[in-house]
PDB file of C-alpha atoms in Angstrom:
ATOM      1  CA  MET E 181     -13.076  -7.918 -18.619  1.00 41.00           C
ATOM      2  CA  THR E 182     -16.152  -7.105 -16.612  1.00 45.00           C
ATOM      3  CA  SER E 183     -16.410  -4.926 -13.428  1.00 49.00           C
ATOM      4  CA  PRO E 184     -15.163  -6.593 -10.503  1.00 56.00           C
ATOM      5  CA  ASP E 185     -17.360  -7.895  -7.606  1.00 86.00           C
ATOM      6  CA  ARG E 186     -17.934  -5.321  -5.132  1.00 94.00           C
ATOM      7  CA  LEU E 187     -17.839  -5.346  -1.655  1.00 96.00           C
ATOM      8  CA  SER E 188     -21.084  -4.393   0.358  1.00 96.00           C
ATOM      9  CA  PRO E 189     -21.232  -3.298   4.189  1.00 96.00           C
ATOM     10  CA  GLY E 190     -21.465  -6.387   6.156  1.00 97.00           C
ATOM     11  CA  ASP E 191     -19.044  -8.409   3.826  1.00 97.00           C
ATOM     12  CA  PRO E 192     -15.907  -9.798   5.570  1.00 97.00           C
ATOM     13  CA  ALA E 193     -12.852  -7.838   4.424  1.00 97.00           C
ATOM     14  CA  PRO E 194     -10.632  -9.974   2.520  1.00 97.00           C
ATOM     15  CA  GLU E 195      -7.679 -10.629   4.264  1.00 97.00           C
ATOM     16  CA  PHE E 196      -4.231  -9.738   3.199  1.00 98.00           C
ATOM     17  CA  THR E 197      -0.494  -9.747   4.118  1.00 98.00           C
ATOM     18  CA  LEU E 198       1.464  -7.211   1.937  1.00 98.00           C
ATOM     19  CA  ALA E 199       5.033  -5.552   1.923  1.00 98.00           C
ATOM     20  CA  THR E 200       5.018  -2.020   2.929  1.00 97.00           C
ATOM     21  CA  ASP E 201       6.924   1.159   2.265  1.00 97.00           C
ATOM     22  CA  THR E 202       9.266   0.262   4.904  1.00 96.00           C
ATOM     23  CA  GLY E 203       9.930  -3.336   3.590  1.00 93.00           C
ATOM     24  CA  ASP E 204       7.855  -4.745   6.555  1.00 96.00           C
ATOM     25  CA  GLN E 205       4.894  -7.063   5.994  1.00 97.00           C
ATOM     26  CA  LEU E 206       1.447  -6.056   6.834  1.00 97.00           C
ATOM     27  CA  SER E 207      -1.688  -7.937   7.722  1.00 97.00           C
ATOM     28  CA  LEU E 208      -5.427  -6.752   7.831  1.00 97.00           C
ATOM     29  CA  ALA E 209      -5.234  -9.385  10.881  1.00 96.00           C
ATOM     30  CA  ASP E 210      -2.355  -7.219  12.457  1.00 95.00           C
ATOM     31  CA  LEU E 211      -5.278  -4.395  12.935  1.00 96.00           C
ATOM     32  CA  ARG E 212      -7.804  -6.576  14.229  1.00 95.00           C
ATOM     33  CA  GLY E 213      -9.686  -5.061  17.072  1.00 95.00           C
ATOM     34  CA  ARG E 214      -9.226  -1.234  15.622  1.00 95.00           C
ATOM     35  CA  LYS E 215     -11.089   0.307  12.579  1.00 97.00           C
ATOM     36  CA  VAL E 216      -9.325   0.484   9.520  1.00 98.00           C
ATOM     37  CA  VAL E 217      -9.605   2.835   6.294  1.00 98.00           C
ATOM     38  CA  LEU E 218      -7.997   0.943   3.569  1.00 98.00           C
ATOM     39  CA  TYR E 219      -7.833   3.230   0.439  1.00 97.00           C
ATOM     40  CA  ALA E 220      -6.793   1.976  -2.768  1.00 97.00           C
ATOM     41  CA  TYR E 221      -5.283   4.500  -4.987  1.00 97.00           C
ATOM     42  CA  PRO E 222      -3.817   3.857  -8.909  1.00 95.00           C
ATOM     43  CA  ALA E 223       0.002   5.217  -8.657  1.00 95.00           C
ATOM     44  CA  ALA E 224       2.058   6.885  -6.051  1.00 95.00           C
ATOM     45  CA  MET E 225       3.571  10.314  -6.615  1.00 94.00           C
ATOM     46  CA  THR E 226       0.748  11.166  -9.455  1.00 93.00           C
ATOM     47  CA  PRO E 227      -0.912  14.659  -8.711  1.00 93.00           C
ATOM     48  CA  GLY E 228      -4.642  13.167  -7.394  1.00 93.00           C
ATOM     49  CA  CYS E 229      -2.930  10.301  -5.637  1.00 93.00           C
ATOM     50  CA  THR E 230      -0.249  12.975  -3.856  1.00 95.00           C
ATOM     51  CA  LYS E 231      -3.579  15.129  -3.016  1.00 95.00           C
ATOM     52  CA  GLN E 232      -5.628  12.035  -1.549  1.00 96.00           C
ATOM     53  CA  ALA E 233      -2.324  10.828   0.560  1.00 96.00           C
ATOM     54  CA  CYS E 234      -1.559  14.344   1.738  1.00 95.00           C
ATOM     55  CA  ASP E 235      -5.522  14.722   2.835  1.00 96.00           C
ATOM     56  CA  PHE E 236      -5.226  11.404   4.894  1.00 97.00           C
ATOM     57  CA  ARG E 237      -2.140  12.395   6.106  1.00 97.00           C
ATOM     58  CA  ASP E 238      -3.448  15.742   7.519  1.00 96.00           C
ATOM     59  CA  SER E 239      -6.554  14.246   8.954  1.00 95.00           C
ATOM     60  CA  LEU E 240      -4.672  11.169  10.496  1.00 96.00           C
ATOM     61  CA  ALA E 241      -4.624  12.520  14.060  1.00 95.00           C
ATOM     62  CA  SER E 242      -8.225  13.072  14.186  1.00 93.00           C
ATOM     63  CA  LEU E 243      -8.882   9.567  12.300  1.00 96.00           C
ATOM     64  CA  GLN E 244      -6.711   7.836  14.912  1.00 96.00           C
ATOM     65  CA  ALA E 245      -8.140   9.611  17.610  1.00 95.00           C
ATOM     66  CA  ALA E 246     -11.738   8.214  16.686  1.00 95.00           C
ATOM     67  CA  GLY E 247     -10.095   4.741  16.502  1.00 95.00           C
ATOM     68  CA  TYR E 248      -9.394   4.303  12.785  1.00 96.00           C
ATOM     69  CA  GLU E 249      -5.935   3.243  11.160  1.00 97.00           C
ATOM     70  CA  VAL E 250      -5.204   4.428   7.924  1.00 97.00           C
ATOM     71  CA  VAL E 251      -3.704   2.011   5.276  1.00 98.00           C
ATOM     72  CA  GLY E 252      -3.260   3.082   1.647  1.00 98.00           C
ATOM     73  CA  ILE E 253      -2.931   0.267  -1.010  1.00 98.00           C
ATOM     74  CA  SER E 254      -1.443   0.443  -4.630  1.00 98.00           C
ATOM     75  CA  PRO E 255       0.422  -1.718  -7.247  1.00 98.00           C
ATOM     76  CA  ASP E 256       3.377   0.124  -6.832  1.00 97.00           C
ATOM     77  CA  LYS E 257       6.603  -1.658  -5.664  1.00 97.00           C
ATOM     78  CA  PRO E 258       7.717  -0.688  -1.730  1.00 97.00           C
ATOM     79  CA  GLU E 259      10.577   1.119  -3.211  1.00 97.00           C
ATOM     80  CA  LYS E 260       8.442   3.664  -4.954  1.00 97.00           C
ATOM     81  CA  LEU E 261       6.072   3.843  -2.026  1.00 98.00           C
ATOM     82  CA  ALA E 262       9.164   4.414   0.006  1.00 97.00           C
ATOM     83  CA  LYS E 263       9.996   7.771  -2.160  1.00 97.00           C
ATOM     84  CA  PHE E 264       6.330   8.699  -1.992  1.00 97.00           C
ATOM     85  CA  ARG E 265       6.654   8.477   1.916  1.00 97.00           C
ATOM     86  CA  GLU E 266       9.525  10.177   2.341  1.00 97.00           C
ATOM     87  CA  ARG E 267       8.408  12.995  -0.454  1.00 97.00           C
ATOM     88  CA  ASP E 268       5.238  13.781   0.898  1.00 97.00           C
ATOM     89  CA  ALA E 269       5.918  12.958   4.674  1.00 96.00           C
ATOM     90  CA  ILE E 270       3.148  10.275   4.704  1.00 97.00           C
ATOM     91  CA  THR E 271       2.623   9.015   8.288  1.00 96.00           C
ATOM     92  CA  PHE E 272       0.613   5.801   7.811  1.00 97.00           C
ATOM     93  CA  PRO E 273       1.637   2.432   6.104  1.00 97.00           C
ATOM     94  CA  LEU E 274       1.311   2.390   2.377  1.00 98.00           C
ATOM     95  CA  VAL E 275       0.952  -1.422   0.808  1.00 98.00           C
ATOM     96  CA  SER E 276       2.338  -2.879  -2.132  1.00 98.00           C
ATOM     97  CA  ASP E 277       0.118  -5.171  -4.158  1.00 98.00           C
ATOM     98  CA  PRO E 278       1.802  -5.728  -7.601  1.00 97.00           C
ATOM     99  CA  ASP E 279       0.120  -8.426  -8.720  1.00 96.00           C
ATOM    100  CA  LYS E 280      -3.404  -6.539  -7.881  1.00 97.00           C
ATOM    101  CA  ALA E 281      -4.875  -9.670  -6.109  1.00 97.00           C
ATOM    102  CA  VAL E 282      -5.736  -7.668  -3.082  1.00 97.00           C
ATOM    103  CA  LEU E 283      -6.887  -4.774  -4.950  1.00 97.00           C
ATOM    104  CA  THR E 284      -9.081  -7.443  -7.210  1.00 96.00           C
ATOM    105  CA  ALA E 285     -10.594  -8.817  -4.130  1.00 97.00           C
ATOM    106  CA  TYR E 286     -11.795  -5.654  -2.919  1.00 97.00           C
ATOM    107  CA  GLY E 287     -13.244  -5.082  -6.177  1.00 96.00           C
ATOM    108  CA  ALA E 288     -10.978  -1.913  -6.509  1.00 97.00           C
ATOM    109  CA  TYR E 289      -9.006  -3.381  -9.849  1.00 96.00           C
ATOM    110  CA  GLY E 290     -10.915  -3.723 -13.216  1.00 94.00           C
ATOM    111  CA  GLU E 291     -12.941  -1.360 -15.913  1.00 91.00           C
ATOM    112  CA  LYS E 292     -13.105   2.316 -15.384  1.00 89.00           C
ATOM    113  CA  GLN E 293     -13.616   5.295 -17.242  1.00 83.00           C
ATOM    114  CA  LEU E 294     -10.405   7.440 -17.823  1.00 80.00           C
ATOM    115  CA  TYR E 295     -10.753  10.617 -20.056  1.00 85.00           C
ATOM    116  CA  GLY E 296     -13.923   8.909 -21.960  1.00 89.00           C
ATOM    117  CA  LYS E 297     -12.122   5.633 -22.354  1.00 92.00           C
ATOM    118  CA  THR E 298     -12.654   2.314 -21.072  1.00 92.00           C
ATOM    119  CA  VAL E 299      -9.276   1.115 -19.337  1.00 92.00           C
ATOM    120  CA  THR E 300      -8.708  -1.358 -16.875  1.00 94.00           C
ATOM    121  CA  GLY E 301      -6.866  -0.250 -13.876  1.00 94.00           C
ATOM    122  CA  VAL E 302      -7.086   0.591 -10.080  1.00 96.00           C
ATOM    123  CA  ILE E 303     -10.500   2.033  -9.249  1.00 95.00           C
ATOM    124  CA  ARG E 304      -9.981   4.645  -6.601  1.00 96.00           C
ATOM    125  CA  SER E 305     -11.509   3.487  -3.715  1.00 97.00           C
ATOM    126  CA  THR E 306     -12.116   3.636   0.302  1.00 97.00           C
ATOM    127  CA  PHE E 307     -13.176   0.856   2.476  1.00 98.00           C
ATOM    128  CA  VAL E 308     -13.731   1.068   6.217  1.00 98.00           C
ATOM    129  CA  ILE E 309     -13.558  -2.031   8.098  1.00 98.00           C
ATOM    130  CA  ASP E 310     -14.662  -2.643  11.571  1.00 97.00           C
ATOM    131  CA  ALA E 311     -12.812  -3.825  14.419  1.00 96.00           C
ATOM    132  CA  ASP E 312     -14.106  -7.443  13.663  1.00 96.00           C
ATOM    133  CA  GLY E 313     -12.843  -7.154  10.072  1.00 97.00           C
ATOM    134  CA  LYS E 314     -16.234  -6.572   8.408  1.00 97.00           C
ATOM    135  CA  VAL E 315     -16.739  -3.987   5.738  1.00 97.00           C
ATOM    136  CA  GLU E 316     -18.706  -0.814   7.191  1.00 97.00           C
ATOM    137  CA  ARG E 317     -18.693   1.325   4.000  1.00 96.00           C
ATOM    138  CA  ALA E 318     -17.403   0.466   0.567  1.00 97.00           C
ATOM    139  CA  LEU E 319     -16.818   3.609  -1.530  1.00 96.00           C
ATOM    140  CA  TYR E 320     -16.032   3.145  -5.077  1.00 95.00           C
ATOM    141  CA  ASN E 321     -14.901   5.665  -7.772  1.00 93.00           C
ATOM    142  CA  VAL E 322     -14.217   8.022  -5.214  1.00 94.00           C
ATOM    143  CA  LYS E 323     -12.725  11.589  -6.133  1.00 93.00           C
ATOM    144  CA  ALA E 324      -9.035  12.341  -5.125  1.00 91.00           C
ATOM    145  CA  THR E 325      -9.770  15.652  -3.866  1.00 91.00           C
ATOM    146  CA  GLY E 326     -12.629  16.296  -1.183  1.00 92.00           C
ATOM    147  CA  HIS E 327     -12.821  12.850  -0.522  1.00 92.00           C
ATOM    148  CA  VAL E 328     -11.242  12.602   2.868  1.00 94.00           C
ATOM    149  CA  ALA E 329     -13.395  15.686   4.065  1.00 94.00           C
ATOM    150  CA  LYS E 330     -16.601  13.970   2.958  1.00 94.00           C
ATOM    151  CA  LEU E 331     -15.310  10.563   4.677  1.00 95.00           C
ATOM    152  CA  ARG E 332     -14.729  12.528   8.021  1.00 93.00           C
ATOM    153  CA  ARG E 333     -18.373  13.958   7.682  1.00 93.00           C
ATOM    154  CA  ASP E 334     -19.961  10.632   7.145  1.00 93.00           C
ATOM    155  CA  LEU E 335     -17.812   9.271  10.031  1.00 94.00           C
ATOM    156  CA  GLY E 336     -19.287  11.641  12.213  1.00 92.00           C
ATOM    157  CA  LEU E 337     -15.659  13.270  12.986  1.00 88.00           C
ATOM    158  CA  ASP E 338     -16.421  16.905  11.501  1.00 78.00           C
TER     159      ASP E 338
END
């Protein structure tokens, strides 16, 4: 398996409709007219993913004040996402992509390095999507810790 096709600024963001942590459906089209930070993470309730989700949670008010909606996406089932939301007081939608079709469309699923080995899995990534549904930023292989602070600086929020 090769690395997935990566998105670039200006590309249309791949559309999706996925189940959320509350059992509802969320579509990217539902968020049209607002800027979206979509971040892909490997697994709910793991240390790195928890740190990243809590960083987004703690920055949510300032991101929303600047017009951004935050959505997390992983292959986890909605039931596990609900436990993650409850355990860590996650205050933004988490969407479930169990067949990894959306993660693949975003270039966030494929070969990656893990502890020096090549494995296939979710590539921790963040996508900033503008109000018209175009990719503004596509950040791949981001770190779980410190990424939200860097994103905030890059977006001019700090």
